[in-house]
XYZ file of C-alpha atoms in Angstrom:
640
model
C 23.647 24.486 -3.719
C 21.955 27.631 -5.073
C 21.244 27.656 -8.716
C 20.927 30.799 -10.930
C 18.159 30.034 -13.352
C 19.115 32.875 -15.677
C 21.681 30.660 -17.466
C 19.435 27.695 -17.745
C 17.993 26.397 -21.015
C 15.104 24.083 -21.911
C 16.750 21.282 -23.916
C 15.081 19.163 -26.548
C 13.774 15.880 -25.117
C 12.038 12.719 -26.235
C 9.125 11.193 -24.364
C 9.180 7.332 -24.039
C 6.815 4.957 -22.357
C 8.231 2.472 -19.780
C 8.085 -0.256 -22.418
C 10.102 1.866 -24.889
C 12.944 2.215 -22.343
C 14.075 -1.332 -23.344
C 15.322 0.072 -26.655
C 18.849 1.248 -27.252
C 19.037 4.833 -26.161
C 22.057 6.869 -27.199
C 21.309 9.948 -25.137
C 19.421 8.982 -22.001
C 19.981 12.516 -20.649
C 17.291 13.701 -23.066
C 14.612 11.165 -22.067
C 11.335 12.000 -20.338
C 9.113 9.075 -19.302
C 5.418 9.161 -20.326
C 3.059 7.414 -17.962
C -0.634 6.792 -18.354
C -2.663 10.042 -17.960
C -4.456 8.658 -14.918
C -1.052 8.505 -13.189
C 0.666 11.683 -14.491
C -0.155 13.750 -17.495
C 3.222 15.529 -18.000
C 6.149 13.310 -18.850
C 8.609 12.718 -15.954
C 11.952 14.336 -16.866
C 14.363 11.673 -15.661
C 17.127 12.787 -18.067
C 17.513 16.096 -16.236
C 19.193 14.175 -13.392
C 22.290 14.040 -15.613
C 22.789 17.782 -15.005
C 23.949 18.782 -11.499
C 22.698 22.328 -12.048
C 18.995 22.211 -12.803
C 15.674 23.443 -11.494
C 15.007 21.099 -8.533
C 11.248 21.751 -8.218
C 8.478 23.045 -10.418
C 6.672 26.214 -9.395
C 3.531 25.854 -11.496
C 1.752 23.130 -13.451
C 3.019 24.694 -16.666
C 6.557 24.332 -15.399
C 5.952 20.668 -14.736
C 4.663 20.097 -18.304
C 7.921 21.448 -19.821
C 11.336 19.816 -19.682
C 13.327 20.780 -16.612
C 15.586 23.782 -17.232
C 19.287 22.867 -16.896
C 22.737 24.422 -17.252
C 24.172 22.365 -20.127
C 27.862 22.497 -19.016
C 26.939 20.865 -15.684
C 26.373 17.522 -17.484
C 27.878 14.466 -15.685
C 28.752 11.812 -18.222
C 28.897 8.937 -15.736
C 25.192 9.505 -14.957
C 24.316 8.178 -18.447
C 25.079 4.682 -17.119
C 23.025 5.418 -14.040
C 20.064 6.306 -16.210
C 20.460 3.180 -18.415
C 20.469 1.020 -15.376
C 17.258 2.733 -14.051
C 15.644 2.299 -17.473
C 16.431 -1.442 -17.480
C 15.033 -1.831 -13.996
C 11.791 0.237 -14.700
C 11.103 -1.430 -18.077
C 11.719 -5.028 -16.959
C 9.751 -4.888 -13.711
C 6.055 -5.601 -13.445
C 5.375 -2.479 -11.370
C 2.274 -0.421 -12.041
C 2.807 3.012 -13.579
C 1.921 4.569 -10.256
C 4.554 2.502 -8.430
C 7.125 3.297 -11.123
C 6.429 6.973 -10.724
C 6.705 6.696 -6.920
C 10.070 4.985 -7.181
C 11.344 7.560 -9.665
C 10.253 10.402 -7.446
C 12.203 8.826 -4.581
C 15.287 8.415 -6.861
C 14.936 12.123 -7.895
C 14.829 13.119 -4.220
C 18.027 11.191 -3.539
C 19.932 12.623 -6.554
C 18.635 16.115 -5.690
C 20.013 15.801 -2.166
C 23.335 14.531 -3.525
C 23.653 17.565 -5.797
C 22.416 20.031 -3.134
C 24.655 18.499 -0.421
C 27.894 18.742 -2.393
C 28.110 15.061 -3.362
C 27.547 15.477 -7.106
C 30.387 13.031 -7.951
C 28.692 10.084 -6.191
C 28.413 8.011 -9.425
C 32.107 8.331 -10.352
C 33.445 5.506 -8.255
C 32.612 3.380 -5.127
C 34.725 5.554 -2.841
C 32.851 8.745 -3.713
C 29.551 6.937 -3.601
C 30.269 5.559 -0.126
C 31.173 9.129 1.026
C 27.856 10.410 -0.318
C 25.834 7.484 1.129
C 27.458 7.947 4.594
C 27.134 11.730 4.537
C 23.472 11.723 3.533
C 22.614 8.930 6.001
C 24.034 11.126 8.770
C 22.121 14.131 7.445
C 18.849 12.256 7.243
C 19.255 11.093 10.828
C 19.887 14.681 11.836
C 16.799 15.837 10.000
C 14.733 13.143 11.669
C 16.083 14.218 15.099
C 15.094 17.896 14.625
C 11.734 16.969 13.132
C 12.400 18.206 9.589
C 11.489 14.825 8.093
C 9.754 11.832 9.511
C 11.593 8.663 10.454
C 9.881 6.770 7.613
C 10.773 9.455 5.099
C 14.402 9.074 6.070
C 14.168 5.281 5.813
C 12.641 5.512 2.327
C 15.346 7.928 1.139
C 18.173 5.713 2.474
C 16.597 2.547 1.137
C 16.209 4.210 -2.294
C 19.806 5.244 -2.316
C 20.864 1.680 -1.427
C 18.694 0.311 -4.278
C 20.187 2.795 -6.726
C 23.732 1.718 -5.606
C 22.762 -1.952 -6.197
C 21.601 -1.027 -9.701
C 24.719 0.819 -10.648
C 27.591 -1.023 -8.952
C 28.636 -4.634 -8.686
C 27.727 -6.772 -5.698
C 31.228 -6.482 -4.240
C 31.268 -2.651 -4.701
C 27.752 -2.321 -3.275
C 28.788 -4.288 -0.261
C 31.773 -1.990 0.282
C 29.668 1.190 -0.184
C 26.975 0.122 2.339
C 29.220 -1.656 4.829
C 28.973 -0.583 8.517
C 26.512 2.302 7.794
C 23.515 1.648 9.992
C 20.127 1.337 8.281
C 17.342 3.732 9.221
C 14.546 1.425 10.255
C 11.081 1.960 8.776
C 8.474 2.136 11.560
C 5.351 0.161 10.833
C 2.020 1.514 12.092
C 3.528 4.271 14.284
C 0.158 5.862 15.015
C -2.465 4.569 17.401
C -5.276 2.572 15.792
C -8.757 4.109 15.581
C -11.268 3.255 18.280
C -13.914 0.591 17.764
C -16.652 3.260 17.852
C -14.853 5.056 14.994
C -14.908 1.859 12.919
C -18.525 1.165 13.627
C -19.685 4.649 12.656
C -17.509 4.723 9.542
C -18.704 1.365 8.271
C -22.381 1.993 9.055
C -22.182 5.380 7.281
C -20.486 3.870 4.272
C -23.113 1.130 3.930
C -25.941 3.615 4.353
C -24.522 5.929 1.652
C -23.809 3.085 -0.736
C -27.271 1.540 -0.535
C -29.496 4.645 -0.252
C -27.732 6.700 -2.987
C -27.804 3.587 -5.194
C -31.562 3.246 -4.688
C -32.063 6.951 -5.413
C -30.373 6.851 -8.839
C -31.392 3.389 -9.966
C -35.039 3.795 -8.984
C -34.964 7.318 -10.504
C -36.476 9.010 -7.429
C -36.892 12.747 -7.238
C -34.772 15.183 -5.213
C -34.316 15.671 -2.348
C -32.829 12.374 -1.264
C -33.941 11.283 2.160
C -30.970 9.662 3.979
C -31.293 7.670 7.092
C -27.790 7.564 8.679
C -26.709 5.688 11.825
C -27.032 8.723 14.082
C -29.113 11.266 12.133
C -31.524 11.743 9.282
C -31.327 14.393 6.563
C -32.553 15.541 3.160
C -29.976 16.018 0.399
C -30.789 18.471 -2.433
C -29.281 18.790 -5.855
C -26.861 21.738 -5.638
C -23.172 21.494 -5.100
C -22.899 23.373 -1.785
C -25.103 23.979 1.216
C -27.388 21.198 -0.054
C -27.688 19.128 3.146
C -27.832 19.630 6.913
C -25.975 17.165 9.167
C -24.340 17.429 12.628
C -21.072 18.126 10.797
C -22.135 20.878 8.348
C -22.556 24.560 9.122
C -23.701 26.319 5.948
C -26.964 25.692 4.176
C -28.720 27.435 1.297
C -31.892 29.317 2.305
C -33.826 28.008 -0.718
C -34.182 24.608 1.028
C -36.507 23.606 3.853
C -34.434 20.852 5.505
C -37.003 20.035 8.167
C -39.755 19.154 5.635
C -37.613 18.083 2.722
C -38.826 20.636 0.152
C -37.987 23.957 -1.466
C -38.838 26.978 0.631
C -41.802 28.998 -0.565
C -41.032 32.462 -1.997
C -42.253 34.136 1.213
C -40.027 31.899 3.374
C -37.063 32.507 1.072
C -37.268 36.262 0.550
C -37.147 36.953 4.250
C -33.760 35.337 4.532
C -31.913 37.113 1.706
C -31.211 40.744 0.811
C -33.299 42.018 -2.129
C -34.785 38.540 -2.902
C -36.206 38.902 -6.453
C -39.026 36.689 -7.640
C -37.092 35.994 -10.877
C -34.149 34.609 -8.855
C -36.497 32.384 -6.879
C -38.227 31.202 -10.062
C -34.820 30.324 -11.580
C -33.981 28.202 -8.557
C -37.321 26.414 -8.787
C -36.845 25.780 -12.541
C -33.307 24.380 -11.872
C -34.745 22.041 -9.256
C -37.462 20.778 -11.577
C -34.992 20.260 -14.469
C -32.846 18.004 -12.287
C -35.916 15.978 -11.378
C -37.029 15.684 -14.965
C -33.619 14.573 -16.289
C -33.003 11.173 -14.704
C -29.381 11.063 -15.968
C -28.459 14.663 -15.020
C -24.824 15.068 -14.105
C -25.707 15.776 -10.475
C -27.464 12.360 -10.332
C -24.233 10.911 -11.835
C -22.258 12.585 -9.077
C -24.378 10.911 -6.391
C -24.102 7.612 -8.266
C -20.271 7.872 -8.215
C -20.361 8.594 -4.431
C -22.394 5.410 -4.024
C -19.921 3.534 -6.240
C -16.980 4.749 -4.123
C -18.793 3.706 -0.942
C -19.263 0.203 -2.372
C -15.584 0.079 -3.324
C -14.713 1.123 0.271
C -16.903 -1.714 1.597
C -15.013 -4.112 -0.669
C -11.679 -2.884 0.720
C -12.886 -3.122 4.323
C -14.235 -6.590 3.649
C -11.112 -7.977 1.955
C -8.261 -5.809 3.106
C -7.248 -5.430 -0.524
C -4.534 -2.925 -1.442
C -5.399 0.045 -3.738
C -3.065 -1.285 -6.404
C -5.119 -4.554 -6.407
C -8.486 -2.940 -6.346
C -7.643 -0.730 -9.353
C -6.879 -3.782 -11.424
C -10.015 -5.807 -10.698
C -11.702 -6.653 -13.981
C -15.428 -7.001 -14.554
C -16.840 -10.353 -15.700
C -20.356 -11.151 -16.909
C -20.106 -14.475 -15.077
C -20.131 -13.040 -11.579
C -23.186 -15.217 -10.810
C -24.356 -16.164 -7.322
C -24.801 -19.933 -7.028
C -25.188 -21.545 -3.592
C -23.388 -18.668 -1.921
C -20.403 -18.738 -4.249
C -19.537 -17.090 -7.524
C -18.591 -19.051 -10.653
C -15.492 -16.836 -11.039
C -13.356 -15.189 -8.404
C -12.418 -11.541 -8.763
C -9.192 -11.156 -10.700
C -6.500 -8.566 -9.981
C -2.821 -8.169 -10.797
C -1.265 -7.435 -7.470
C 1.734 -5.200 -7.638
C 3.825 -7.284 -5.270
C 2.481 -10.538 -6.699
C 4.271 -9.932 -10.071
C 1.465 -10.915 -12.361
C -0.131 -13.517 -10.187
C -3.932 -13.717 -10.003
C -5.412 -13.032 -6.578
C -8.885 -14.050 -5.451
C -11.013 -12.496 -2.739
C -13.825 -13.999 -0.704
C -16.776 -11.773 0.191
C -17.829 -13.911 3.067
C -21.400 -15.116 3.216
C -24.701 -13.966 1.722
C -24.646 -10.418 3.122
C -21.325 -9.618 1.380
C -22.655 -11.134 -1.834
C -25.856 -9.125 -1.549
C -23.808 -5.867 -1.329
C -21.743 -6.934 -4.325
C -24.810 -7.708 -6.426
C -26.221 -4.308 -5.484
C -23.039 -2.727 -6.704
C -23.313 -4.558 -10.054
C -26.774 -3.077 -10.527
C -25.470 0.409 -9.799
C -22.501 -0.154 -12.145
C -24.822 -1.139 -14.975
C -26.919 1.943 -14.434
C -23.893 4.250 -14.485
C -22.441 2.712 -17.700
C -25.860 2.764 -19.339
C -24.754 0.267 -22.022
C -21.158 1.468 -22.322
C -18.476 -1.194 -21.780
C -15.689 -0.825 -19.156
C -13.154 -3.560 -18.414
C -12.693 -2.579 -14.717
C -14.912 -3.612 -11.941
C -14.466 -0.254 -10.269
C -13.767 2.853 -12.307
C -13.815 6.668 -12.129
C -16.329 8.837 -14.027
C -15.267 12.032 -15.817
C -17.642 14.629 -17.262
C -16.379 15.751 -20.693
C -17.553 18.661 -22.915
C -16.678 18.934 -26.584
C -16.296 22.102 -28.725
C -20.108 22.222 -29.268
C -20.544 22.144 -25.512
C -22.126 18.695 -25.688
C -21.482 16.764 -22.441
C -20.626 13.092 -22.147
C -19.198 10.684 -19.627
C -15.797 8.997 -19.861
C -14.987 5.921 -17.793
C -11.371 5.343 -16.697
C -9.393 3.221 -14.344
C -9.555 4.477 -10.808
C -6.760 7.012 -10.166
C -3.757 6.522 -7.955
C -2.494 8.277 -4.872
C -4.887 10.853 -3.433
C -7.299 10.230 -6.265
C -7.879 6.728 -4.923
C -9.127 8.120 -1.606
C -11.639 10.630 -3.004
C -14.497 8.881 -1.204
C -13.160 9.920 2.199
C -12.462 13.475 0.951
C -16.114 13.751 -0.116
C -17.660 12.519 3.171
C -15.308 14.070 5.766
C -16.984 17.016 7.495
C -20.193 16.272 5.695
C -21.378 12.750 6.567
C -18.758 12.027 9.284
C -16.936 14.394 11.659
C -14.162 16.504 10.162
C -11.591 15.079 12.598
C -12.312 11.493 11.489
C -9.392 9.561 10.001
C -9.741 7.418 6.942
C -9.739 3.627 7.286
C -7.382 2.349 4.619
C -6.525 -1.198 3.704
C -3.789 -1.606 6.351
C -5.945 -0.988 9.466
C -8.804 -2.721 7.633
C -6.728 -5.921 7.728
C -5.706 -5.276 11.336
C -9.334 -4.922 12.438
C -10.846 -7.328 9.987
C -12.693 -9.267 12.633
C -14.577 -6.136 13.744
C -15.291 -5.218 10.129
C -16.595 -8.625 9.244
C -18.807 -8.598 12.242
C -20.228 -5.153 11.351
C -20.869 -6.443 7.802
C -22.926 -9.256 9.272
C -20.493 -11.995 8.204
C -21.023 -15.170 10.248
C -18.584 -16.225 12.927
C -17.784 -19.358 10.876
C -16.820 -17.225 7.869
C -14.912 -14.753 10.041
C -12.883 -17.617 11.574
C -12.142 -18.982 8.087
C -11.035 -15.675 6.711
C -8.806 -15.013 9.670
C -7.429 -18.552 9.686
C -8.330 -19.538 13.228
C -11.055 -21.484 15.025
C -14.520 -20.245 15.841
C -13.689 -20.480 19.576
C -10.562 -18.351 18.975
C -12.550 -15.829 17.137
C -15.168 -15.605 19.833
C -12.844 -15.470 22.801
C -9.207 -14.989 22.034
C -9.020 -12.471 19.177
C -8.181 -9.679 21.656
C -5.261 -7.997 23.219
C -2.757 -10.257 24.976
C -3.802 -11.071 28.594
C -1.331 -10.763 31.528
C -1.423 -14.588 31.853
C -0.526 -15.035 28.185
C 2.288 -12.514 28.561
C 3.736 -14.491 31.427
C 3.357 -17.657 29.427
C 5.232 -16.175 26.434
C 7.930 -14.735 28.724
C 8.581 -18.225 30.166
C 8.662 -19.705 26.633
C 11.233 -17.113 25.675
C 13.676 -18.331 28.353
C 12.920 -21.947 27.691
C 13.853 -21.337 24.094
C 17.174 -19.687 25.078
C 18.151 -22.556 27.423
C 17.124 -25.469 25.195
C 18.326 -24.108 21.820
C 21.911 -24.865 22.526
C 21.269 -28.557 23.115
C 20.590 -29.007 19.358
C 24.105 -28.260 18.268
C 25.904 -31.336 16.760
C 29.619 -30.685 16.646
C 30.536 -34.075 15.188
C 28.017 -34.072 12.381
C 26.085 -37.349 12.743
C 24.564 -39.045 9.773
C 20.995 -37.891 9.649
C 18.433 -36.314 7.235
C 19.457 -33.092 5.525
C 16.692 -30.465 5.917
C 16.309 -26.781 5.017
C 17.166 -25.595 8.563
C 19.828 -28.102 9.399
C 19.387 -31.853 9.975
C 16.733 -34.177 11.372
C 17.457 -37.170 13.580
C 14.130 -38.907 12.919
C 12.080 -37.430 10.078
C 8.349 -38.048 10.103
C 8.088 -38.200 13.926
C 7.799 -34.573 15.045
C 7.685 -33.913 18.830
C 7.519 -30.509 20.418
C 10.274 -29.672 22.880
C 8.503 -26.860 24.701
C 4.874 -26.381 25.795
C 2.705 -24.356 23.478
C 5.363 -23.450 20.903
C 4.451 -20.527 18.629
C 4.947 -22.900 15.640
C 4.121 -26.615 16.121
C 6.773 -28.999 14.798
C 5.513 -30.363 11.458
C 7.804 -32.094 8.916
C 6.022 -30.118 6.235
C 6.806 -26.704 7.777
C 10.514 -25.783 8.122
C 9.740 -23.077 10.672
C 8.607 -25.669 13.261
C 11.800 -27.700 13.069
C 13.668 -25.627 15.641
C 11.022 -26.469 18.232
C 11.285 -30.223 17.634
C 13.246 -32.702 19.822
C 14.451 -34.406 16.649
C 16.140 -31.319 15.280
C 19.939 -31.280 14.861
C 22.353 -28.669 13.690
C 25.866 -29.475 12.412
C 28.575 -27.010 13.406
C 29.625 -26.384 9.868
C 29.236 -23.793 7.081
C 26.333 -25.595 5.404
C 24.035 -25.574 8.427
C 25.186 -22.144 9.511
C 24.180 -20.846 6.064
C 20.749 -22.498 6.430
C 20.202 -20.972 9.836
C 21.241 -17.500 8.803
C 19.045 -17.758 5.664
C 16.119 -18.699 7.909
C 16.983 -15.806 10.250
C 17.234 -13.361 7.298
C 13.702 -14.328 6.077
C 11.998 -14.217 9.471
C 13.578 -10.890 10.440
C 12.460 -9.424 7.091
C 8.910 -10.757 7.667
C 8.928 -9.233 11.207
C 10.048 -5.872 9.765
C 7.736 -5.796 6.794
C 4.564 -7.532 8.091
C 1.413 -5.427 8.145
C 0.296 -7.490 11.178
C 3.120 -6.705 13.503
C 1.642 -8.390 16.581
C 1.110 -11.684 14.764
C 4.533 -11.671 13.172
C 6.182 -11.026 16.540
C 4.169 -13.659 18.282
C 5.027 -16.203 15.592
C 8.659 -15.424 14.874
C 10.223 -13.799 17.925
C 10.993 -16.987 19.817
C 12.039 -18.776 16.598
C 14.573 -15.989 15.947
C 15.920 -16.337 19.530
C 16.386 -20.045 19.067
C 18.211 -19.613 15.736
C 20.523 -16.917 17.216
C 21.298 -19.053 20.282
C 22.266 -22.075 18.155
C 24.528 -19.862 16.015
C 26.059 -18.265 19.104
C 26.707 -21.706 20.563
C 28.324 -22.721 17.262
C 30.623 -19.640 17.363
C 31.621 -20.304 20.970
C 33.043 -23.706 20.098
C 36.383 -22.384 18.824
C 38.104 -19.493 17.193
C 37.822 -21.284 13.855
C 34.083 -21.571 14.353
C 33.853 -17.883 15.294
C 35.596 -16.888 12.045
C 33.282 -19.207 10.087
C 30.154 -17.724 11.727
C 31.330 -14.169 11.044
C 31.858 -15.017 7.390
C 28.471 -16.653 6.966
C 26.738 -13.817 8.815
C 28.191 -11.235 6.420
C 27.429 -13.463 3.454
C 23.737 -13.638 4.415
C 22.759 -10.697 6.561
C 24.865 -8.091 4.711
C 25.156 -9.420 1.145
C 21.789 -11.231 1.065
C 23.196 -14.548 -0.280
C 20.682 -17.103 0.887
C 20.409 -20.870 0.376
C 18.443 -21.867 -2.683
C 15.384 -22.974 -0.594
C 15.166 -19.747 1.384
C 15.824 -17.584 -1.661
C 12.813 -19.263 -3.299
C 10.723 -18.799 -0.109
C 11.683 -15.112 -0.009
C 10.590 -14.716 -3.616
C 7.339 -16.495 -2.891
C 6.627 -14.132 0.011
C 7.225 -11.148 -2.269
C 4.835 -12.592 -4.895
C 2.234 -13.191 -2.166
C 2.611 -9.608 -0.873
C 3.707 -10.704 2.586
C 6.808 -8.480 2.194
C 7.519 -5.642 -0.236
C 9.599 -6.218 -3.276
C 13.059 -4.603 -3.136
């Protein structure tokens, strides 16, 4: 839909924080949402989505600061309720501001596409909403096919639309709208992982930068900084550009002698520039001397922040913590090393943990030593100023009298969080290097822990397996193991049906069905992916004592189990581990349910009803609903 901006007006709006969205709002179409400045400075104009004819994207920063221009007579009254539902969701959730903004941007993208695709009436009733959802799902699949958008972008848009539908319509209406429209699956880790050599170079470079730049500023040494990197040595001077020579840089300033680590003499310098004046040379020397006299010069602060970012990256590589968690870590004066353990754990509010405190282990003494080094650097940067966050960003401010000062803020979100990599790429590491974020950090945690000199005992503990496993088995699956797993697959299929109890004998009611002899677990197949254990419901289906009644109650339990494990398989950041653990379990559950359906037409109808109840409408048993909620709080799966 083309929009003529000549007839558009900038309406009067009111800016509200997410907390203020809980209040009664008479005109939600005039609301803009104000987030923390570290997330977004200009208010987000959510109210403009009530108008189907509006400016869809901002051209300049100034445009973004102003309310979105709209054509007033294109107002859709039914979207007021949509906005109120969004406000309730945003204000009552424990999302971070950055996550709220991300979700709202996704909602805006969906509503924009509805309006541009001729589906502006999608909020009028379920029928029109179903038409829009189906039409856009087809369009997104087409755009994926021709390469206009990525598969995951399409999945996010469709998932966002489905979430918006769930907010604005009843459960029955939502089921009708989404029914029989295939979901675009989100592809986890579609790219190949970096090579081990890449990891080693990245980690060694990061440790070298963290420690050597920290020593430079804290010990108040003079420029140039002498860096000893894993595969080269260099001198780093004080200027912003051309101030160091590495295998990855191409332009250097002629005022520096990089071989000897000093300023060039006037005679050396003047032969390299046109019309080299003595006054220009003297000014460069004076500038160099000033930065060496002033031990808290802003250029020293710049190198201190690079060191701080490197220490933060080490922390992420060591723990696999998510950016949303790291941003929230708070500083405590009682981070004291006593017998290789701190009095207090780090504390963070994890976005997917909904307010729950999460602790991180740094491993053994080497990890603790790096952390204590960081605390020294942190103290030097703050220079007596207080900051609640363990990691923070540093901003140079200048007042009207041109007096400069430092402001300490929470680490930014999005691209701002990854500034460390932006600063080192093409300078300290090759330009074609890829960043190592928290997701591959978790996947390659064993390698990272080894490079950080963490003992094999600690590595085994952190990764939840034995030392022998860490030393020998934490590798790709061998052909022998593949054959073993393939045989287990077919054993599971053949034996699963034997557990169906059509009559419904009197035995112990459990979360996955029934148990013939509780407290006496016995594995039915060799080397099951989950050992039978009466304390772990996942192992029950591999136990000889397991029994399943051919009734609605046990079918509901099994489908609820299947719903949870399929979601874990889809959402898990460790895909290989989730598949290894749950694939055969899913097969067994499906075979039992299939066997139940095959008993009679009545059973087939019953199974179809329960399948829709659980797999489509998401109505789980109480136990598995709580387990799902627990997994969301723990961050094993993403919150809806």
